């Protein structure tokens, strides 16, 4: 190898090592610098600034420049001109390739502290109040929900929540008292939060610090009563503190008692809604009785005998019930009775007048009932709304129809059940439109046989309709064996086979068809 070739080869190797940079593991002399104005973690390798005035060049630098320039000049020549250089051509190609690689390489790539598979973190907390992102600074958190301090407000009153105790419903926050006022049940009678049940001494000592809060029972659950139809909520204590309850619709009187329930003088009270349609004397009951008889005739169940109907007080009805030997009596209170024995009964002769919250001027007259047929009379408790009085009359009139038509020795479940069905159907005819009623399978075989009812004449109010639905609800959900189970069995048979076929089956077998 000639001295010139050997010198060129050594120079090329040195230049390649210089341009390719340090080997792996070898320390670098360049120091990383943080770029001005960048955020946290933005670390960059900054390229050193080149001085404006170049220093004097020595002989070695001039040799390096010539060594770089000559291969570059050879690289731009056509391929046929490079082949004549012989053994130096390979070395020149390596040098040219190294120089080009060095020019394409970017040694100033910014430093990324996060691996490629992991995205750089951004703000991920969203305020539950304003729904905007929560940046750096103070914030509140509870159960995975975050708020700006100025956004932590009560959903109900809109004021800031500064107390250490608060209530969280979903993402909505409330003051403890605001949540109580908004969501905790209140007694519909005393208009206060439901009162606690009477606790024993050990329980009272454990709960005596809880004041003006929703009470809980021994199991930690809120305890209150609610009417199954009206939904009226009330404290359990009102069942024992003699709070007046309507004897018709069973609603409790609301306190404070601005409008007290009407006292009927026999321990019963009547709310103002039920008082508006109450039937108070015997003469007032007669038109209702005749309309029910017409309803029976429309069902092809004509009554040939005239049965006396009397409106009586509670005491007179109880006395007549004690002397009547046949059939069970509806508890806890009997409101009607079909008599089959001779008796003297005190009936209400004239409607009493209203004085304050009680009835005044009631006149009664003793009336002797003579037995002319299987039925002596029908007695109904006075002071009940028209629809309830009519449903009692329909029930008792069915007792009379069965006895007059020769249905003998029926058990209580069969007789009371079919009588309750007639009471239910009459109520249904009063409160349902005629088109809906005629579609019922329990109707008569001919829908045109129905007499005109008050609902068809437009004479029933919205309050009256709700009362009728309540009375139907009472019949359908009665828990007694004779009146409740008997009705449900009889109603199922009437819906399946019709009223006429059900009655024929009762006459033949003494029971309901299956």
Short mmCIF file of N, CA and C in Angstrom, two decimals, residues 34 171 212 323 426 470:
data_model
loop_
_atom_site.label_atom_id
_atom_site.label_comp_id
_atom_site.label_asym_id
_atom_site.label_seq_id
_atom_site.Cartn_x
_atom_site.Cartn_y
_atom_site.Cartn_z
N UNK A 34 -32.77 22.69 29.14
CA UNK A 34 -34.23 22.87 29.14
C UNK A 34 -34.58 24.06 28.28
N UNK A 171 -75.02 12.93 41.53
CA UNK A 171 -74.02 13.99 41.43
C UNK A 171 -74.52 15.29 42.04
N UNK A 212 -85.71 16.18 65.55
CA UNK A 212 -86.22 16.73 64.30
C UNK A 212 -85.67 16.01 63.07
N UNK A 323 -130.17 -9.62 66.89
CA UNK A 323 -131.35 -10.48 66.85
C UNK A 323 -131.47 -11.30 65.58
N UNK A 426 -122.59 -2.82 40.35
CA UNK A 426 -123.37 -1.59 40.38
C UNK A 426 -122.44 -0.38 40.46
N UNK A 470 -112.55 3.86 45.12
CA UNK A 470 -112.09 3.40 46.42
C UNK A 470 -112.99 2.30 46.98
#
